[in-house]
């Protein structure tokens, strides 16, 4: 039976080419995703291990505010006197204090260097090359105030030269001279982050503004002294609140942090879309095997007639599926190595620069991709195999088919039941915010729609066919009849496209609605005339001094900064907003329920009603706030305001925040203009100050649009990822039409014999493809629209659900037009069939 199956498979190798190609693409996407994740993990591991290889021990503040560390920027400072004390410890070869913090390096064009990746870094240059993660490749180390070393990646991106001048925002603008170019280990930089290295005194003055204090102390052991032994020796001389860890521990911390905050999310994001592509491929494979098995009904029946059992017939089809799956999965696994590079290039093009390095190919990634392709193909072929084995030998020899052609009453009833159950679950999840119920309901809606698809296809094909008949006459009529001839097959052909378009429209609607909600919150929540903002998606920050400078302008009456960050409130990590509560009401709608923001004292905070209810706080409730470095401040609740979409649950006076924060910054400054001053004149007056801080001067409308910009970037990435799923779906349509040409060669020959031209044959096949693509696109848009509404209302509650009509129309037009592309090769092949040979086929 094995030999017979392999021979049969070889004789139909061209007909299964489309199936194999769908598997190749799906497996390549999955393998590329896994290889990219392994590569990034290996590159980060290598990078962190390399730059920390000379560091034996790291001494740092033991208090950490943020729930997840980001290169120690949430920790407090240490006394610089500890450096000498640690240097005297037995076994220490060298000890250097270093300062680290925020510093945005401006390029030659005056704009911040860096994309949408890690934040901009600045700090002190460590003199000991073994303790310094950066390696000088040009120039020298900084010796005087105003001299800096920058990483080579930043110098290239910003067109900065050795000996040239630049500006660093810390966040106030600092003019500097570049005296050295460095690499981060062997890399040009840490991802897309920039690094600017000052002398230690300059870094203390310009970055942390804490002379005599350092962020961490790095220590190198003498030869023969182990890192753990040196760590224990150092711990014995450290004061309370200071800890010592080995360089290896720090490396592992950073690797774990980058994995939990970035790599795991990226892997999940990519695997989701790889899974969608495989699901679409599985649907296409199932349809192809359904058609090929139906076309081989007489052949399989003959096997039954000469003694083959139903199990052997099923085994024959299963063997073919395994062979096709194995060959295609092997090709897809190899192709996945190239896809990994393409995916990395895609993220680079969107501003998410990832660390460089060769591919890290783990056997597990290749095995998972290969196994997924084989299993998907095998599973997809099981139902067609069962149908083929169920046909009686004599019936099959009389040209009975193994492929059902009607709607299927039980299928329709089951589909209706699943739709009703899915609608109920989705509605419950949407109303209560229960995401699991909404997810189960959404899945049920998709399954129900696919089960009902054959019933929906006939009226849809009639409607589209009516238009085509008016435009293309007889070709349109024949295309409509061909599409309606076998509703199950036609619906199955469009099923893969339904899933692909549904996911596209789901993300389109969800992102558009989220953008509309954010836009509405900004427009309705702000009463300011102008906003100076830092790029929220690139880690930019503004200097608190900008607020006073703007207030001094005659064109500005009110300027209020918005800053803040993580703190611990009664032991719980949360994010607070730092602002001037007395003036906040002039630029933003903030309704006090109890107390008054305008009368908030320096040791008081304002909290939202939701926060107060959750924590059972009232006016006068004492609260302990812990800042970075362990500084604790006892404050009381001085006001409770109505829940606001623009404010976090806690508002802290700027003076209180600035006094307890190493690098106080603002994310935006809201302004009102002087009565009688036009926005144009006010913008012109504000622009020079904004330029010095690399901020953007915007109206509230422009600020709202800029706030939703990251969502548009994310949606574009999603579109690129889903393009492969759509491509697989279109390959399924093309493959179905190719198989239909083989099946209808007698019919096509008769049409040619009675006068139909080759052009009309091509037109008929193209129009049939357009009908199928239009049906799949329309049903996908409908399903995706419902899923988008369910997902958004479940997650956002009272958000603004928006239907981006223009975008959805473009998707519909592109989906229908893609049917023409899918039919090009099958139509050309059909037109070239020899008339007499086709008629003679029985």
PDB file of N, CA, C and O in Angstrom, residues 180-215:
ATOM      1  N   UNK A 180      35.599  60.909  22.069  1.00  0.00           N
ATOM      2  CA  UNK A 180      35.806  59.483  21.905  1.00  0.00           C
ATOM      3  C   UNK A 180      34.580  58.794  21.325  1.00  0.00           C
ATOM      4  O   UNK A 180      33.448  59.241  21.512  1.00  0.00           O
ATOM      5  N   UNK A 181      34.820  57.722  20.579  1.00  0.00           N
ATOM      6  CA  UNK A 181      33.772  56.869  20.026  1.00  0.00           C
ATOM      7  C   UNK A 181      33.980  55.476  20.604  1.00  0.00           C
ATOM      8  O   UNK A 181      35.107  54.955  20.614  1.00  0.00           O
ATOM      9  N   UNK A 182      32.890  54.843  21.091  1.00  0.00           N
ATOM     10  CA  UNK A 182      33.019  53.552  21.759  1.00  0.00           C
ATOM     11  C   UNK A 182      31.985  52.567  21.238  1.00  0.00           C
ATOM     12  O   UNK A 182      30.987  52.939  20.630  1.00  0.00           O
ATOM     13  N   UNK A 183      32.251  51.305  21.496  1.00  0.00           N
ATOM     14  CA  UNK A 183      31.292  50.238  21.214  1.00  0.00           C
ATOM     15  C   UNK A 183      30.832  49.636  22.528  1.00  0.00           C
ATOM     16  O   UNK A 183      31.530  49.728  23.547  1.00  0.00           O
ATOM     17  N   UNK A 184      29.649  49.023  22.516  1.00  0.00           N
ATOM     18  CA  UNK A 184      29.135  48.309  23.678  1.00  0.00           C
ATOM     19  C   UNK A 184      29.534  46.855  23.500  1.00  0.00           C
ATOM     20  O   UNK A 184      28.883  46.094  22.786  1.00  0.00           O
ATOM     21  N   UNK A 185      30.651  46.468  24.127  1.00  0.00           N
ATOM     22  CA  UNK A 185      31.250  45.189  23.790  1.00  0.00           C
ATOM     23  C   UNK A 185      31.735  45.262  22.352  1.00  0.00           C
ATOM     24  O   UNK A 185      32.487  46.161  21.973  1.00  0.00           O
ATOM     25  N   UNK A 186      31.282  44.333  21.518  1.00  0.00           N
ATOM     26  CA  UNK A 186      31.619  44.372  20.092  1.00  0.00           C
ATOM     27  C   UNK A 186      30.547  45.054  19.265  1.00  0.00           C
ATOM     28  O   UNK A 186      30.729  45.268  18.066  1.00  0.00           O
ATOM     29  N   UNK A 187      29.403  45.386  19.892  1.00  0.00           N
ATOM     30  CA  UNK A 187      28.291  45.994  19.165  1.00  0.00           C
ATOM     31  C   UNK A 187      28.440  47.513  19.132  1.00  0.00           C
ATOM     32  O   UNK A 187      29.100  48.116  19.983  1.00  0.00           O
ATOM     33  N   UNK A 188      27.799  48.128  18.145  1.00  0.00           N
ATOM     34  CA  UNK A 188      27.853  49.588  18.042  1.00  0.00           C
ATOM     35  C   UNK A 188      27.090  50.277  19.165  1.00  0.00           C
ATOM     36  O   UNK A 188      27.268  51.459  19.412  1.00  0.00           O
ATOM     37  N   UNK A 189      26.221  49.547  19.832  1.00  0.00           N
ATOM     38  CA  UNK A 189      25.462  50.104  20.942  1.00  0.00           C
ATOM     39  C   UNK A 189      24.539  49.050  21.501  1.00  0.00           C
ATOM     40  O   UNK A 189      24.451  47.930  20.977  1.00  0.00           O
ATOM     41  N   UNK A 190      23.855  49.393  22.578  1.00  0.00           N
ATOM     42  CA  UNK A 190      22.886  48.485  23.162  1.00  0.00           C
ATOM     43  C   UNK A 190      21.567  48.690  22.447  1.00  0.00           C
ATOM     44  O   UNK A 190      20.766  49.557  22.784  1.00  0.00           O
ATOM     45  N   UNK A 191      21.336  47.879  21.396  1.00  0.00           N
ATOM     46  CA  UNK A 191      20.137  48.050  20.588  1.00  0.00           C
ATOM     47  C   UNK A 191      20.123  49.427  19.955  1.00  0.00           C
ATOM     48  O   UNK A 191      21.107  49.883  19.374  1.00  0.00           O
ATOM     49  N   UNK A 192      19.011  50.126  20.089  1.00  0.00           N
ATOM     50  CA  UNK A 192      18.851  51.447  19.508  1.00  0.00           C
ATOM     51  C   UNK A 192      19.191  52.544  20.507  1.00  0.00           C
ATOM     52  O   UNK A 192      19.150  53.724  20.179  1.00  0.00           O
ATOM     53  N   UNK A 193      19.554  52.164  21.741  1.00  0.00           N
ATOM     54  CA  UNK A 193      19.840  53.161  22.770  1.00  0.00           C
ATOM     55  C   UNK A 193      21.119  53.914  22.442  1.00  0.00           C
ATOM     56  O   UNK A 193      22.055  53.379  21.852  1.00  0.00           O
ATOM     57  N   UNK A 194      21.136  55.187  22.829  1.00  0.00           N
ATOM     58  CA  UNK A 194      22.352  55.975  22.721  1.00  0.00           C
ATOM     59  C   UNK A 194      23.019  56.032  24.087  1.00  0.00           C
ATOM     60  O   UNK A 194      22.364  55.912  25.120  1.00  0.00           O
ATOM     61  N   UNK A 195      24.338  56.197  24.097  1.00  0.00           N
ATOM     62  CA  UNK A 195      25.079  56.353  25.352  1.00  0.00           C
ATOM     63  C   UNK A 195      26.013  57.534  25.230  1.00  0.00           C
ATOM     64  O   UNK A 195      26.738  57.682  24.241  1.00  0.00           O
ATOM     65  N   UNK A 196      25.989  58.370  26.261  1.00  0.00           N
ATOM     66  CA  UNK A 196      26.883  59.518  26.336  1.00  0.00           C
ATOM     67  C   UNK A 196      27.628  59.437  27.653  1.00  0.00           C
ATOM     68  O   UNK A 196      27.007  59.442  28.725  1.00  0.00           O
ATOM     69  N   UNK A 197      28.961  59.333  27.582  1.00  0.00           N
ATOM     70  CA  UNK A 197      29.770  59.183  28.784  1.00  0.00           C
ATOM     71  C   UNK A 197      30.500  60.473  29.147  1.00  0.00           C
ATOM     72  O   UNK A 197      31.314  60.971  28.363  1.00  0.00           O
ATOM     73  N   UNK A 198      30.208  61.024  30.328  1.00  0.00           N
ATOM     74  CA  UNK A 198      30.874  62.208  30.864  1.00  0.00           C
ATOM     75  C   UNK A 198      31.981  61.786  31.824  1.00  0.00           C
ATOM     76  O   UNK A 198      32.115  60.608  32.169  1.00  0.00           O
ATOM     77  N   UNK A 199      32.751  62.752  32.317  1.00  0.00           N
ATOM     78  CA  UNK A 199      33.597  62.489  33.472  1.00  0.00           C
ATOM     79  C   UNK A 199      32.684  62.292  34.676  1.00  0.00           C
ATOM     80  O   UNK A 199      31.522  62.708  34.672  1.00  0.00           O
ATOM     81  N   UNK A 200      33.200  61.652  35.711  1.00  0.00           N
ATOM     82  CA  UNK A 200      32.366  61.390  36.886  1.00  0.00           C
ATOM     83  C   UNK A 200      31.844  62.686  37.514  1.00  0.00           C
ATOM     84  O   UNK A 200      30.627  62.783  37.792  1.00  0.00           O
ATOM     85  N   UNK A 201      32.683  63.711  37.743  1.00  0.00           N
ATOM     86  CA  UNK A 201      32.136  64.951  38.331  1.00  0.00           C
ATOM     87  C   UNK A 201      31.082  65.606  37.440  1.00  0.00           C
ATOM     88  O   UNK A 201      30.078  66.121  37.948  1.00  0.00           O
ATOM     89  N   UNK A 202      31.291  65.576  36.131  1.00  0.00           N
ATOM     90  CA  UNK A 202      30.307  66.178  35.222  1.00  0.00           C
ATOM     91  C   UNK A 202      29.004  65.401  35.241  1.00  0.00           C
ATOM     92  O   UNK A 202      27.920  65.991  35.216  1.00  0.00           O
ATOM     93  N   UNK A 203      29.085  64.076  35.306  1.00  0.00           N
ATOM     94  CA  UNK A 203      27.872  63.262  35.353  1.00  0.00           C
ATOM     95  C   UNK A 203      27.111  63.514  36.649  1.00  0.00           C
ATOM     96  O   UNK A 203      25.878  63.586  36.661  1.00  0.00           O
ATOM     97  N   UNK A 204      27.846  63.653  37.750  1.00  0.00           N
ATOM     98  CA  UNK A 204      27.180  63.941  39.024  1.00  0.00           C
ATOM     99  C   UNK A 204      26.479  65.297  38.987  1.00  0.00           C
ATOM    100  O   UNK A 204      25.401  65.469  39.549  1.00  0.00           O
ATOM    101  N   UNK A 205      27.082  66.236  38.317  1.00  0.00           N
ATOM    102  CA  UNK A 205      26.523  67.588  38.255  1.00  0.00           C
ATOM    103  C   UNK A 205      25.378  67.679  37.245  1.00  0.00           C
ATOM    104  O   UNK A 205      24.350  68.310  37.518  1.00  0.00           O
ATOM    105  N   UNK A 206      25.525  67.069  36.086  1.00  0.00           N
ATOM    106  CA  UNK A 206      24.565  67.273  34.988  1.00  0.00           C
ATOM    107  C   UNK A 206      23.448  66.223  34.954  1.00  0.00           C
ATOM    108  O   UNK A 206      22.360  66.515  34.445  1.00  0.00           O
ATOM    109  N   UNK A 207      23.691  65.028  35.470  1.00  0.00           N
ATOM    110  CA  UNK A 207      22.701  63.950  35.338  1.00  0.00           C
ATOM    111  C   UNK A 207      21.922  63.759  36.640  1.00  0.00           C
ATOM    112  O   UNK A 207      20.705  63.970  36.691  1.00  0.00           O
ATOM    113  N   UNK A 208      22.602  63.366  37.707  1.00  0.00           N
ATOM    114  CA  UNK A 208      21.881  63.120  38.965  1.00  0.00           C
ATOM    115  C   UNK A 208      21.813  64.353  39.851  1.00  0.00           C
ATOM    116  O   UNK A 208      21.005  64.393  40.788  1.00  0.00           O
ATOM    117  N   UNK A 209      22.679  65.354  39.571  1.00  0.00           N
ATOM    118  CA  UNK A 209      22.745  66.572  40.402  1.00  0.00           C
ATOM    119  C   UNK A 209      22.992  66.217  41.859  1.00  0.00           C
ATOM    120  O   UNK A 209      22.450  66.846  42.774  1.00  0.00           O
ATOM    121  N   UNK A 210      23.830  65.225  42.061  1.00  0.00           N
ATOM    122  CA  UNK A 210      24.190  64.774  43.408  1.00  0.00           C
ATOM    123  C   UNK A 210      25.715  64.658  43.506  1.00  0.00           C
ATOM    124  O   UNK A 210      26.275  63.565  43.400  1.00  0.00           O
ATOM    125  N   UNK A 211      26.423  65.760  43.687  1.00  0.00           N
ATOM    126  CA  UNK A 211      27.878  65.677  43.877  1.00  0.00           C
ATOM    127  C   UNK A 211      28.213  64.793  45.080  1.00  0.00           C
ATOM    128  O   UNK A 211      27.540  64.830  46.114  1.00  0.00           O
ATOM    129  N   UNK A 212      29.237  63.974  44.921  1.00  0.00           N
ATOM    130  CA  UNK A 212      29.647  63.100  46.012  1.00  0.00           C
ATOM    131  C   UNK A 212      28.855  61.811  46.112  1.00  0.00           C
ATOM    132  O   UNK A 212      29.025  61.061  47.073  1.00  0.00           O
ATOM    133  N   UNK A 213      27.998  61.545  45.118  1.00  0.00           N
ATOM    134  CA  UNK A 213      27.211  60.318  45.138  1.00  0.00           C
ATOM    135  C   UNK A 213      27.291  59.626  43.780  1.00  0.00           C
ATOM    136  O   UNK A 213      27.439  60.287  42.741  1.00  0.00           O
ATOM    137  N   UNK A 214      27.182  58.314  43.802  1.00  0.00           N
ATOM    138  CA  UNK A 214      27.263  57.520  42.574  1.00  0.00           C
ATOM    139  C   UNK A 214      26.082  56.562  42.518  1.00  0.00           C
ATOM    140  O   UNK A 214      25.441  56.281  43.539  1.00  0.00           O
ATOM    141  N   UNK A 215      25.808  56.068  41.314  1.00  0.00           N
ATOM    142  CA  UNK A 215      24.694  55.124  41.138  1.00  0.00           C
ATOM    143  C   UNK A 215      25.087  53.717  41.563  1.00  0.00           C
ATOM    144  O   UNK A 215      24.347  53.031  42.275  1.00  0.00           O
TER     145      UNK A 215
END
